[in-house]
């Protein structure tokens, strides 16, 4: 069965980075061009022709999201679009390197979170971080049918990171999947992340070495309709702590459970991912549709996501 690459689900928090505050579990890379994904234009080539394919590729991505709670306000909530252009070097199907430049667009500057409002203080379009990415795809890993290790460094090139004298962020995504039968696949994601401070960061209350530590983990269930469309469900736990450097591993910045349903759709070099994500605070159940103390499901905390990726 041809399956999909996943990245861990991201926390819906308007105080965070846009790429950590939105979109779905599927934003590691463009699966539409990977050997484990749906067929592409190059998959029908002969072996001789495929061997001549260049290892260099041009990459594009657009992650767009909007919150249900914002839509209920007198002024329509902001639609955030986090985009990148990049260059990828993939000499084999086992590993690759990629350099991305991110930029962010918002439909309005009203009602943005603290960091986004600073990023867009002068314009609805702003340059964001520069990202260096390395990925390794073992053929067999811990008895799973597929493995993926995806390491990223987010350089502090946006204006907020420079104002804060930050040192960048590191994110490590680990993906495993197991084929249950030709139609159903179970997968798991584990993603530790850390944002580094410098001694001159004005937010010294959380320490000079790191602004926060974060861990995301998600089981995923994928149904293969055909080579073009694969619906999925994921449930992500996200815990975030600014005190981990002092030995306190309790989350003090976020303890979120996120339900996600979405589609993986493939068209040539394009991978398209619409998704709905609902967050509930696991500490107090706030935002839940069932009760004020439920950890079940939150309607007001739903985000509507549309992500498009391509590799040429």
PDB file of C-alpha atoms in Angstrom:
ATOM      1  CA  UNK A   1       0.000   0.000   0.000  1.00  0.00           C
ATOM      2  CA  UNK A   2       1.254   3.452  -0.879  1.00  0.00           C
ATOM      3  CA  UNK A   3       1.190   5.516   2.270  1.00  0.00           C
ATOM      4  CA  UNK A   4       1.769   9.056   3.466  1.00  0.00           C
ATOM      5  CA  UNK A   5       4.423  11.027   5.361  1.00  0.00           C
ATOM      6  CA  UNK A   6       3.158  12.813   8.435  1.00  0.00           C
ATOM      7  CA  UNK A   7       4.561  15.448  10.756  1.00  0.00           C
ATOM      8  CA  UNK A   8       3.280  15.956  14.243  1.00  0.00           C
ATOM      9  CA  UNK A   9       0.140  18.064  14.743  1.00  0.00           C
ATOM     10  CA  UNK A  10       0.858  21.658  15.706  1.00  0.00           C
ATOM     11  CA  UNK A  11      -0.506  23.589  18.656  1.00  0.00           C
ATOM     12  CA  UNK A  12      -3.342  26.036  17.981  1.00  0.00           C
ATOM     13  CA  UNK A  13      -2.058  28.954  20.012  1.00  0.00           C
ATOM     14  CA  UNK A  14      -2.079  32.494  18.664  1.00  0.00           C
ATOM     15  CA  UNK A  15       0.777  33.400  20.965  1.00  0.00           C
ATOM     16  CA  UNK A  16       3.134  31.021  19.183  1.00  0.00           C
ATOM     17  CA  UNK A  17       4.868  30.921  15.851  1.00  0.00           C
ATOM     18  CA  UNK A  18       2.522  30.599  12.918  1.00  0.00           C
ATOM     19  CA  UNK A  19       4.079  27.335  11.803  1.00  0.00           C
ATOM     20  CA  UNK A  20       3.593  25.987  15.333  1.00  0.00           C
ATOM     21  CA  UNK A  21       0.163  27.546  15.684  1.00  0.00           C
ATOM     22  CA  UNK A  22      -1.720  26.049  12.817  1.00  0.00           C
ATOM     23  CA  UNK A  23      -2.273  23.427  10.202  1.00  0.00           C
ATOM     24  CA  UNK A  24      -2.253  19.718  10.287  1.00  0.00           C
ATOM     25  CA  UNK A  25      -0.136  16.686  10.975  1.00  0.00           C
ATOM     26  CA  UNK A  26       0.950  16.507   7.342  1.00  0.00           C
ATOM     27  CA  UNK A  27       3.408  19.346   6.984  1.00  0.00           C
ATOM     28  CA  UNK A  28       6.773  17.636   6.981  1.00  0.00           C
ATOM     29  CA  UNK A  29       7.396  17.728   3.253  1.00  0.00           C
ATOM     30  CA  UNK A  30       5.489  17.215   0.057  1.00  0.00           C
ATOM     31  CA  UNK A  31       4.571  13.524   0.080  1.00  0.00           C
ATOM     32  CA  UNK A  32       3.374  13.713  -3.511  1.00  0.00           C
ATOM     33  CA  UNK A  33       6.919  13.261  -4.731  1.00  0.00           C
ATOM     34  CA  UNK A  34       8.129  10.659  -2.257  1.00  0.00           C
ATOM     35  CA  UNK A  35       8.557   7.008  -3.120  1.00  0.00           C
ATOM     36  CA  UNK A  36       6.031   5.981  -0.470  1.00  0.00           C
ATOM     37  CA  UNK A  37       3.314   8.297  -1.668  1.00  0.00           C
ATOM     38  CA  UNK A  38       0.936   8.410  -4.570  1.00  0.00           C
ATOM     39  CA  UNK A  39       2.293   8.024  -8.102  1.00  0.00           C
ATOM     40  CA  UNK A  40       3.724  11.098  -9.744  1.00  0.00           C
ATOM     41  CA  UNK A  41       4.542  12.048 -13.283  1.00  0.00           C
ATOM     42  CA  UNK A  42       8.033  10.603 -12.831  1.00  0.00           C
ATOM     43  CA  UNK A  43       6.847   7.276 -11.427  1.00  0.00           C
ATOM     44  CA  UNK A  44       5.948   6.026 -14.904  1.00  0.00           C
ATOM     45  CA  UNK A  45       9.459   6.653 -16.274  1.00  0.00           C
ATOM     46  CA  UNK A  46      11.693   3.793 -17.259  1.00  0.00           C
ATOM     47  CA  UNK A  47      14.540   2.916 -14.902  1.00  0.00           C
ATOM     48  CA  UNK A  48      17.032   4.476 -17.284  1.00  0.00           C
ATOM     49  CA  UNK A  49      15.113   7.751 -17.501  1.00  0.00           C
ATOM     50  CA  UNK A  50      14.546   7.903 -13.731  1.00  0.00           C
ATOM     51  CA  UNK A  51      18.269   7.509 -13.088  1.00  0.00           C
ATOM     52  CA  UNK A  52      18.868  10.763 -14.990  1.00  0.00           C
ATOM     53  CA  UNK A  53      16.560  12.764 -12.759  1.00  0.00           C
ATOM     54  CA  UNK A  54      18.304  15.727 -11.149  1.00  0.00           C
ATOM     55  CA  UNK A  55      18.827  15.608  -7.355  1.00  0.00           C
ATOM     56  CA  UNK A  56      17.933  19.320  -7.158  1.00  0.00           C
ATOM     57  CA  UNK A  57      14.312  20.352  -6.674  1.00  0.00           C
ATOM     58  CA  UNK A  58      12.350  23.555  -6.202  1.00  0.00           C
ATOM     59  CA  UNK A  59       9.855  23.409  -3.326  1.00  0.00           C
ATOM     60  CA  UNK A  60       6.776  25.456  -2.441  1.00  0.00           C
ATOM     61  CA  UNK A  61       4.420  25.377   0.511  1.00  0.00           C
ATOM     62  CA  UNK A  62       1.387  27.297   1.723  1.00  0.00           C
ATOM     63  CA  UNK A  63      -0.259  26.622   5.105  1.00  0.00           C
ATOM     64  CA  UNK A  64      -3.489  28.553   5.677  1.00  0.00           C
ATOM     65  CA  UNK A  65      -5.756  28.594   8.703  1.00  0.00           C
ATOM     66  CA  UNK A  66      -8.602  30.427  10.384  1.00  0.00           C
ATOM     67  CA  UNK A  67     -10.255  30.024  13.802  1.00  0.00           C
ATOM     68  CA  UNK A  68     -13.965  29.484  14.441  1.00  0.00           C
ATOM     69  CA  UNK A  69     -13.917  31.678  17.561  1.00  0.00           C
ATOM     70  CA  UNK A  70     -12.486  34.574  15.528  1.00  0.00           C
ATOM     71  CA  UNK A  71     -15.223  34.199  12.933  1.00  0.00           C
ATOM     72  CA  UNK A  72     -17.847  34.950  15.597  1.00  0.00           C
ATOM     73  CA  UNK A  73     -16.418  38.382  16.336  1.00  0.00           C
ATOM     74  CA  UNK A  74     -17.926  41.544  14.778  1.00  0.00           C
ATOM     75  CA  UNK A  75     -14.895  41.831  12.515  1.00  0.00           C
ATOM     76  CA  UNK A  76     -14.054  38.645  10.644  1.00  0.00           C
ATOM     77  CA  UNK A  77     -11.114  36.752  12.090  1.00  0.00           C
ATOM     78  CA  UNK A  78      -7.740  36.815  10.442  1.00  0.00           C
ATOM     79  CA  UNK A  79      -6.787  34.228   7.859  1.00  0.00           C
ATOM     80  CA  UNK A  80      -3.112  33.448   8.378  1.00  0.00           C
ATOM     81  CA  UNK A  81      -1.085  32.144   5.450  1.00  0.00           C
ATOM     82  CA  UNK A  82       2.364  30.783   6.246  1.00  0.00           C
ATOM     83  CA  UNK A  83       4.340  30.134   3.056  1.00  0.00           C
ATOM     84  CA  UNK A  84       7.775  29.064   1.940  1.00  0.00           C
ATOM     85  CA  UNK A  85       9.943  28.720  -1.132  1.00  0.00           C
ATOM     86  CA  UNK A  86      12.909  26.394  -1.005  1.00  0.00           C
ATOM     87  CA  UNK A  87      15.606  24.381  -2.719  1.00  0.00           C
ATOM     88  CA  UNK A  88      16.031  20.678  -2.005  1.00  0.00           C
ATOM     89  CA  UNK A  89      18.978  18.380  -2.674  1.00  0.00           C
ATOM     90  CA  UNK A  90      17.950  14.701  -2.692  1.00  0.00           C
ATOM     91  CA  UNK A  91      20.637  12.519  -4.277  1.00  0.00           C
ATOM     92  CA  UNK A  92      18.892   9.315  -3.164  1.00  0.00           C
ATOM     93  CA  UNK A  93      15.516   8.298  -1.762  1.00  0.00           C
ATOM     94  CA  UNK A  94      17.181   7.715   1.618  1.00  0.00           C
ATOM     95  CA  UNK A  95      18.116  11.287   2.590  1.00  0.00           C
ATOM     96  CA  UNK A  96      17.759  14.916   1.552  1.00  0.00           C
ATOM     97  CA  UNK A  97      18.709  18.465   2.531  1.00  0.00           C
ATOM     98  CA  UNK A  98      16.529  21.521   2.068  1.00  0.00           C
ATOM     99  CA  UNK A  99      16.781  25.277   2.576  1.00  0.00           C
ATOM    100  CA  UNK A 100      13.520  27.216   2.946  1.00  0.00           C
ATOM    101  CA  UNK A 101      12.652  30.875   3.253  1.00  0.00           C
ATOM    102  CA  UNK A 102       9.344  31.470   4.999  1.00  0.00           C
ATOM    103  CA  UNK A 103       7.052  34.464   4.716  1.00  0.00           C
ATOM    104  CA  UNK A 104       3.717  35.129   6.370  1.00  0.00           C
ATOM    105  CA  UNK A 105       0.570  36.854   5.123  1.00  0.00           C
ATOM    106  CA  UNK A 106      -2.480  37.829   7.175  1.00  0.00           C
ATOM    107  CA  UNK A 107      -5.826  39.062   5.898  1.00  0.00           C
ATOM    108  CA  UNK A 108      -6.033  41.628   8.707  1.00  0.00           C
ATOM    109  CA  UNK A 109      -3.778  42.914  11.480  1.00  0.00           C
ATOM    110  CA  UNK A 110      -6.681  43.182  13.920  1.00  0.00           C
ATOM    111  CA  UNK A 111      -6.923  40.598  16.676  1.00  0.00           C
ATOM    112  CA  UNK A 112      -3.599  38.866  16.045  1.00  0.00           C
ATOM    113  CA  UNK A 113      -1.721  37.136  18.832  1.00  0.00           C
ATOM    114  CA  UNK A 114       1.186  38.819  20.555  1.00  0.00           C
ATOM    115  CA  UNK A 115       3.956  37.524  18.334  1.00  0.00           C
ATOM    116  CA  UNK A 116       2.016  37.773  15.075  1.00  0.00           C
ATOM    117  CA  UNK A 117       0.975  41.347  15.834  1.00  0.00           C
ATOM    118  CA  UNK A 118       4.633  42.292  16.284  1.00  0.00           C
ATOM    119  CA  UNK A 119       5.614  40.462  13.116  1.00  0.00           C
ATOM    120  CA  UNK A 120       2.918  42.319  11.149  1.00  0.00           C
ATOM    121  CA  UNK A 121       3.317  45.682  12.828  1.00  0.00           C
ATOM    122  CA  UNK A 122       4.039  47.425   9.531  1.00  0.00           C
ATOM    123  CA  UNK A 123       2.343  45.263   6.914  1.00  0.00           C
ATOM    124  CA  UNK A 124       0.050  42.313   6.349  1.00  0.00           C
ATOM    125  CA  UNK A 125       3.015  40.575   4.643  1.00  0.00           C
ATOM    126  CA  UNK A 126       6.179  39.836   6.595  1.00  0.00           C
ATOM    127  CA  UNK A 127       9.358  37.853   6.116  1.00  0.00           C
ATOM    128  CA  UNK A 128       9.604  34.973   8.570  1.00  0.00           C
ATOM    129  CA  UNK A 129      12.275  32.452   9.467  1.00  0.00           C
ATOM    130  CA  UNK A 130      14.897  30.791   7.306  1.00  0.00           C
ATOM    131  CA  UNK A 131      14.808  27.012   7.784  1.00  0.00           C
ATOM    132  CA  UNK A 132      17.472  24.381   7.216  1.00  0.00           C
ATOM    133  CA  UNK A 133      15.978  20.902   7.005  1.00  0.00           C
ATOM    134  CA  UNK A 134      17.529  17.415   6.843  1.00  0.00           C
ATOM    135  CA  UNK A 135      15.510  14.217   6.426  1.00  0.00           C
ATOM    136  CA  UNK A 136      16.439  10.541   6.616  1.00  0.00           C
ATOM    137  CA  UNK A 137      14.141   7.718   5.503  1.00  0.00           C
ATOM    138  CA  UNK A 138      15.249   4.318   6.810  1.00  0.00           C
ATOM    139  CA  UNK A 139      13.694   1.418   4.951  1.00  0.00           C
ATOM    140  CA  UNK A 140      13.003  -0.473   8.172  1.00  0.00           C
ATOM    141  CA  UNK A 141      12.815   1.007  11.649  1.00  0.00           C
ATOM    142  CA  UNK A 142      11.652  -0.612  14.886  1.00  0.00           C
ATOM    143  CA  UNK A 143       9.648  -3.192  12.905  1.00  0.00           C
ATOM    144  CA  UNK A 144       7.596  -0.473  11.254  1.00  0.00           C
ATOM    145  CA  UNK A 145       6.926  -0.534   7.543  1.00  0.00           C
ATOM    146  CA  UNK A 146       8.475   2.899   7.104  1.00  0.00           C
ATOM    147  CA  UNK A 147      10.530   5.347   9.083  1.00  0.00           C
ATOM    148  CA  UNK A 148      11.255   9.057   8.837  1.00  0.00           C
ATOM    149  CA  UNK A 149      13.560  11.333  10.806  1.00  0.00           C
ATOM    150  CA  UNK A 150      13.101  15.033  10.024  1.00  0.00           C
ATOM    151  CA  UNK A 151      15.383  17.605  11.689  1.00  0.00           C
ATOM    152  CA  UNK A 152      14.875  21.362  11.245  1.00  0.00           C
ATOM    153  CA  UNK A 153      16.663  24.451  12.455  1.00  0.00           C
ATOM    154  CA  UNK A 154      14.628  27.680  12.336  1.00  0.00           C
ATOM    155  CA  UNK A 155      17.123  30.528  12.104  1.00  0.00           C
ATOM    156  CA  UNK A 156      16.053  33.703  13.994  1.00  0.00           C
ATOM    157  CA  UNK A 157      15.751  35.867  10.892  1.00  0.00           C
ATOM    158  CA  UNK A 158      12.332  37.471  11.459  1.00  0.00           C
ATOM    159  CA  UNK A 159      12.011  40.866  13.166  1.00  0.00           C
ATOM    160  CA  UNK A 160      10.541  39.469  16.402  1.00  0.00           C
ATOM    161  CA  UNK A 161      13.377  36.966  16.845  1.00  0.00           C
ATOM    162  CA  UNK A 162      15.908  39.719  16.226  1.00  0.00           C
ATOM    163  CA  UNK A 163      14.197  42.066  18.698  1.00  0.00           C
ATOM    164  CA  UNK A 164      14.242  39.290  21.297  1.00  0.00           C
ATOM    165  CA  UNK A 165      17.854  38.293  20.551  1.00  0.00           C
ATOM    166  CA  UNK A 166      16.722  34.707  20.110  1.00  0.00           C
ATOM    167  CA  UNK A 167      19.041  31.944  18.932  1.00  0.00           C
ATOM    168  CA  UNK A 168      16.619  29.965  16.815  1.00  0.00           C
ATOM    169  CA  UNK A 169      14.613  26.775  17.252  1.00  0.00           C
ATOM    170  CA  UNK A 170      15.221  23.079  16.687  1.00  0.00           C
ATOM    171  CA  UNK A 171      12.479  20.609  15.797  1.00  0.00           C
ATOM    172  CA  UNK A 172      12.905  16.832  15.416  1.00  0.00           C
ATOM    173  CA  UNK A 173      10.020  14.818  13.932  1.00  0.00           C
ATOM    174  CA  UNK A 174      10.063  11.011  14.135  1.00  0.00           C
ATOM    175  CA  UNK A 175       7.479   9.062  12.158  1.00  0.00           C
ATOM    176  CA  UNK A 176       6.571   5.354  12.145  1.00  0.00           C
ATOM    177  CA  UNK A 177       3.756   3.495  10.434  1.00  0.00           C
ATOM    178  CA  UNK A 178       2.366  -0.017  10.431  1.00  0.00           C
ATOM    179  CA  UNK A 179       0.186  -1.488   7.701  1.00  0.00           C
ATOM    180  CA  UNK A 180      -2.808  -3.229   9.250  1.00  0.00           C
ATOM    181  CA  UNK A 181      -4.309  -4.300   5.923  1.00  0.00           C
ATOM    182  CA  UNK A 182      -4.328  -2.895   2.357  1.00  0.00           C
ATOM    183  CA  UNK A 183      -6.826  -0.203   3.383  1.00  0.00           C
ATOM    184  CA  UNK A 184      -5.867   0.745   6.950  1.00  0.00           C
ATOM    185  CA  UNK A 185      -2.578   2.055   8.298  1.00  0.00           C
ATOM    186  CA  UNK A 186      -1.683   3.070  11.841  1.00  0.00           C
ATOM    187  CA  UNK A 187       1.073   5.615  12.418  1.00  0.00           C
ATOM    188  CA  UNK A 188       2.796   7.426  15.276  1.00  0.00           C
ATOM    189  CA  UNK A 189       4.589  10.752  15.535  1.00  0.00           C
ATOM    190  CA  UNK A 190       6.913  12.042  18.261  1.00  0.00           C
ATOM    191  CA  UNK A 191       8.267  15.597  17.941  1.00  0.00           C
ATOM    192  CA  UNK A 192      10.472  17.301  20.568  1.00  0.00           C
ATOM    193  CA  UNK A 193      11.184  21.018  20.035  1.00  0.00           C
ATOM    194  CA  UNK A 194      13.177  23.729  21.761  1.00  0.00           C
ATOM    195  CA  UNK A 195      13.538  27.470  21.279  1.00  0.00           C
ATOM    196  CA  UNK A 196      16.886  28.929  22.317  1.00  0.00           C
ATOM    197  CA  UNK A 197      17.419  32.235  24.063  1.00  0.00           C
ATOM    198  CA  UNK A 198      20.475  34.399  24.380  1.00  0.00           C
ATOM    199  CA  UNK A 199      21.683  36.168  27.493  1.00  0.00           C
ATOM    200  CA  UNK A 200      20.349  39.452  26.124  1.00  0.00           C
ATOM    201  CA  UNK A 201      16.821  38.191  25.534  1.00  0.00           C
ATOM    202  CA  UNK A 202      14.451  40.574  27.325  1.00  0.00           C
ATOM    203  CA  UNK A 203      12.365  37.631  28.554  1.00  0.00           C
ATOM    204  CA  UNK A 204      14.964  36.591  31.123  1.00  0.00           C
ATOM    205  CA  UNK A 205      12.318  35.258  33.470  1.00  0.00           C
ATOM    206  CA  UNK A 206      12.405  31.948  31.611  1.00  0.00           C
ATOM    207  CA  UNK A 207      16.182  31.764  31.519  1.00  0.00           C
ATOM    208  CA  UNK A 208      18.900  32.530  29.037  1.00  0.00           C
ATOM    209  CA  UNK A 209      19.392  29.080  27.564  1.00  0.00           C
ATOM    210  CA  UNK A 210      15.903  28.306  26.269  1.00  0.00           C
ATOM    211  CA  UNK A 211      12.586  30.097  25.941  1.00  0.00           C
ATOM    212  CA  UNK A 212      10.659  26.841  26.023  1.00  0.00           C
ATOM    213  CA  UNK A 213      10.769  23.082  25.557  1.00  0.00           C
ATOM    214  CA  UNK A 214       7.924  21.289  23.821  1.00  0.00           C
ATOM    215  CA  UNK A 215       6.901  17.697  23.128  1.00  0.00           C
ATOM    216  CA  UNK A 216       4.176  16.621  20.716  1.00  0.00           C
ATOM    217  CA  UNK A 217       3.001  13.049  20.214  1.00  0.00           C
ATOM    218  CA  UNK A 218       0.235  11.684  18.011  1.00  0.00           C
ATOM    219  CA  UNK A 219      -1.303   8.377  16.953  1.00  0.00           C
ATOM    220  CA  UNK A 220      -2.726   8.535  13.421  1.00  0.00           C
ATOM    221  CA  UNK A 221      -5.156   6.337  11.510  1.00  0.00           C
ATOM    222  CA  UNK A 222      -5.095   6.449   7.708  1.00  0.00           C
ATOM    223  CA  UNK A 223      -7.607   4.972   5.282  1.00  0.00           C
ATOM    224  CA  UNK A 224      -6.455   4.422   1.705  1.00  0.00           C
ATOM    225  CA  UNK A 225      -9.313   5.076  -0.701  1.00  0.00           C
ATOM    226  CA  UNK A 226      -7.004   5.097  -3.724  1.00  0.00           C
ATOM    227  CA  UNK A 227      -3.686   6.577  -4.864  1.00  0.00           C
ATOM    228  CA  UNK A 228      -5.205  10.061  -4.981  1.00  0.00           C
ATOM    229  CA  UNK A 229      -7.228  10.431  -1.761  1.00  0.00           C
ATOM    230  CA  UNK A 230      -6.489   9.195   1.769  1.00  0.00           C
ATOM    231  CA  UNK A 231      -8.634  10.420   4.715  1.00  0.00           C
ATOM    232  CA  UNK A 232      -7.102  10.281   8.186  1.00  0.00           C
ATOM    233  CA  UNK A 233      -7.701  10.972  11.877  1.00  0.00           C
ATOM    234  CA  UNK A 234      -5.073  12.071  14.418  1.00  0.00           C
ATOM    235  CA  UNK A 235      -5.083  12.924  18.099  1.00  0.00           C
ATOM    236  CA  UNK A 236      -2.146  15.015  19.286  1.00  0.00           C
ATOM    237  CA  UNK A 237      -0.966  15.669  22.822  1.00  0.00           C
ATOM    238  CA  UNK A 238       1.141  18.826  23.146  1.00  0.00           C
ATOM    239  CA  UNK A 239       3.014  19.767  26.309  1.00  0.00           C
ATOM    240  CA  UNK A 240       5.128  22.908  26.577  1.00  0.00           C
ATOM    241  CA  UNK A 241       7.333  24.065  29.444  1.00  0.00           C
ATOM    242  CA  UNK A 242       9.547  27.061  30.134  1.00  0.00           C
ATOM    243  CA  UNK A 243      10.843  25.486  33.357  1.00  0.00           C
ATOM    244  CA  UNK A 244      12.296  22.258  31.965  1.00  0.00           C
ATOM    245  CA  UNK A 245      15.796  23.716  32.102  1.00  0.00           C
ATOM    246  CA  UNK A 246      15.386  23.913  35.886  1.00  0.00           C
ATOM    247  CA  UNK A 247      14.274  20.296  36.218  1.00  0.00           C
ATOM    248  CA  UNK A 248      10.537  21.033  36.273  1.00  0.00           C
ATOM    249  CA  UNK A 249       9.011  19.028  33.419  1.00  0.00           C
ATOM    250  CA  UNK A 250       5.415  19.969  34.148  1.00  0.00           C
ATOM    251  CA  UNK A 251       3.806  21.895  31.268  1.00  0.00           C
ATOM    252  CA  UNK A 252       3.368  25.534  32.205  1.00  0.00           C
ATOM    253  CA  UNK A 253       2.809  27.020  28.743  1.00  0.00           C
ATOM    254  CA  UNK A 254       0.431  24.560  27.152  1.00  0.00           C
ATOM    255  CA  UNK A 255      -1.143  21.168  27.756  1.00  0.00           C
ATOM    256  CA  UNK A 256      -3.384  20.654  24.745  1.00  0.00           C
ATOM    257  CA  UNK A 257      -5.238  17.728  23.198  1.00  0.00           C
ATOM    258  CA  UNK A 258      -6.100  18.148  19.518  1.00  0.00           C
ATOM    259  CA  UNK A 259      -8.518  16.134  17.387  1.00  0.00           C
ATOM    260  CA  UNK A 260      -7.853  16.326  13.659  1.00  0.00           C
ATOM    261  CA  UNK A 261      -9.661  14.961  10.616  1.00  0.00           C
ATOM    262  CA  UNK A 262      -8.396  15.616   7.132  1.00  0.00           C
ATOM    263  CA  UNK A 263      -7.669  14.416   3.633  1.00  0.00           C
ATOM    264  CA  UNK A 264      -4.398  13.703   1.865  1.00  0.00           C
ATOM    265  CA  UNK A 265      -4.919  14.446  -1.824  1.00  0.00           C
ATOM    266  CA  UNK A 266      -2.371  14.098  -4.607  1.00  0.00           C
ATOM    267  CA  UNK A 267      -2.249  15.664  -8.043  1.00  0.00           C
ATOM    268  CA  UNK A 268       1.027  15.326  -9.909  1.00  0.00           C
ATOM    269  CA  UNK A 269       3.699  17.283  -8.039  1.00  0.00           C
ATOM    270  CA  UNK A 270       1.089  18.759  -5.688  1.00  0.00           C
ATOM    271  CA  UNK A 271      -0.036  17.523  -2.300  1.00  0.00           C
ATOM    272  CA  UNK A 272      -3.225  19.153  -0.938  1.00  0.00           C
ATOM    273  CA  UNK A 273      -4.339  18.786   2.668  1.00  0.00           C
ATOM    274  CA  UNK A 274      -7.645  20.220   3.947  1.00  0.00           C
ATOM    275  CA  UNK A 275      -8.183  19.566   7.667  1.00  0.00           C
ATOM    276  CA  UNK A 276     -10.261  20.482  10.714  1.00  0.00           C
ATOM    277  CA  UNK A 277      -8.503  20.667  14.095  1.00  0.00           C
ATOM    278  CA  UNK A 278     -10.173  21.065  17.477  1.00  0.00           C
ATOM    279  CA  UNK A 279      -8.159  21.905  20.620  1.00  0.00           C
ATOM    280  CA  UNK A 280      -9.130  21.339  24.240  1.00  0.00           C
ATOM    281  CA  UNK A 281      -7.114  22.441  27.261  1.00  0.00           C
ATOM    282  CA  UNK A 282      -6.223  19.231  29.102  1.00  0.00           C
ATOM    283  CA  UNK A 283      -5.721  21.068  32.388  1.00  0.00           C
ATOM    284  CA  UNK A 284      -9.216  22.475  32.821  1.00  0.00           C
ATOM    285  CA  UNK A 285     -11.210  21.330  29.784  1.00  0.00           C
ATOM    286  CA  UNK A 286     -11.761  24.907  28.642  1.00  0.00           C
ATOM    287  CA  UNK A 287     -13.275  25.210  25.203  1.00  0.00           C
ATOM    288  CA  UNK A 288     -14.931  21.814  25.321  1.00  0.00           C
ATOM    289  CA  UNK A 289     -18.349  21.463  23.700  1.00  0.00           C
ATOM    290  CA  UNK A 290     -19.500  18.844  26.206  1.00  0.00           C
ATOM    291  CA  UNK A 291     -18.989  20.640  29.530  1.00  0.00           C
ATOM    292  CA  UNK A 292     -16.671  23.091  31.231  1.00  0.00           C
ATOM    293  CA  UNK A 293     -14.712  20.173  32.656  1.00  0.00           C
ATOM    294  CA  UNK A 294     -14.706  17.900  29.629  1.00  0.00           C
ATOM    295  CA  UNK A 295     -11.556  16.937  27.740  1.00  0.00           C
ATOM    296  CA  UNK A 296     -13.551  15.829  24.714  1.00  0.00           C
ATOM    297  CA  UNK A 297     -14.103  18.257  21.864  1.00  0.00           C
ATOM    298  CA  UNK A 298     -14.138  22.011  21.346  1.00  0.00           C
ATOM    299  CA  UNK A 299     -16.214  23.677  18.644  1.00  0.00           C
ATOM    300  CA  UNK A 300     -15.099  27.244  19.258  1.00  0.00           C
ATOM    301  CA  UNK A 301     -11.464  26.133  19.190  1.00  0.00           C
ATOM    302  CA  UNK A 302     -11.762  24.593  15.723  1.00  0.00           C
ATOM    303  CA  UNK A 303      -9.398  25.815  13.048  1.00  0.00           C
ATOM    304  CA  UNK A 304     -10.043  25.420   9.337  1.00  0.00           C
ATOM    305  CA  UNK A 305      -6.867  24.492   7.503  1.00  0.00           C
ATOM    306  CA  UNK A 306      -5.854  24.236   3.863  1.00  0.00           C
ATOM    307  CA  UNK A 307      -2.262  23.281   3.100  1.00  0.00           C
ATOM    308  CA  UNK A 308      -0.684  22.921  -0.329  1.00  0.00           C
ATOM    309  CA  UNK A 309       2.837  21.647  -1.044  1.00  0.00           C
ATOM    310  CA  UNK A 310       4.723  21.002  -4.264  1.00  0.00           C
ATOM    311  CA  UNK A 311       8.131  19.766  -5.379  1.00  0.00           C
ATOM    312  CA  UNK A 312       9.359  20.378  -8.915  1.00  0.00           C
TER     313      UNK A 312
END
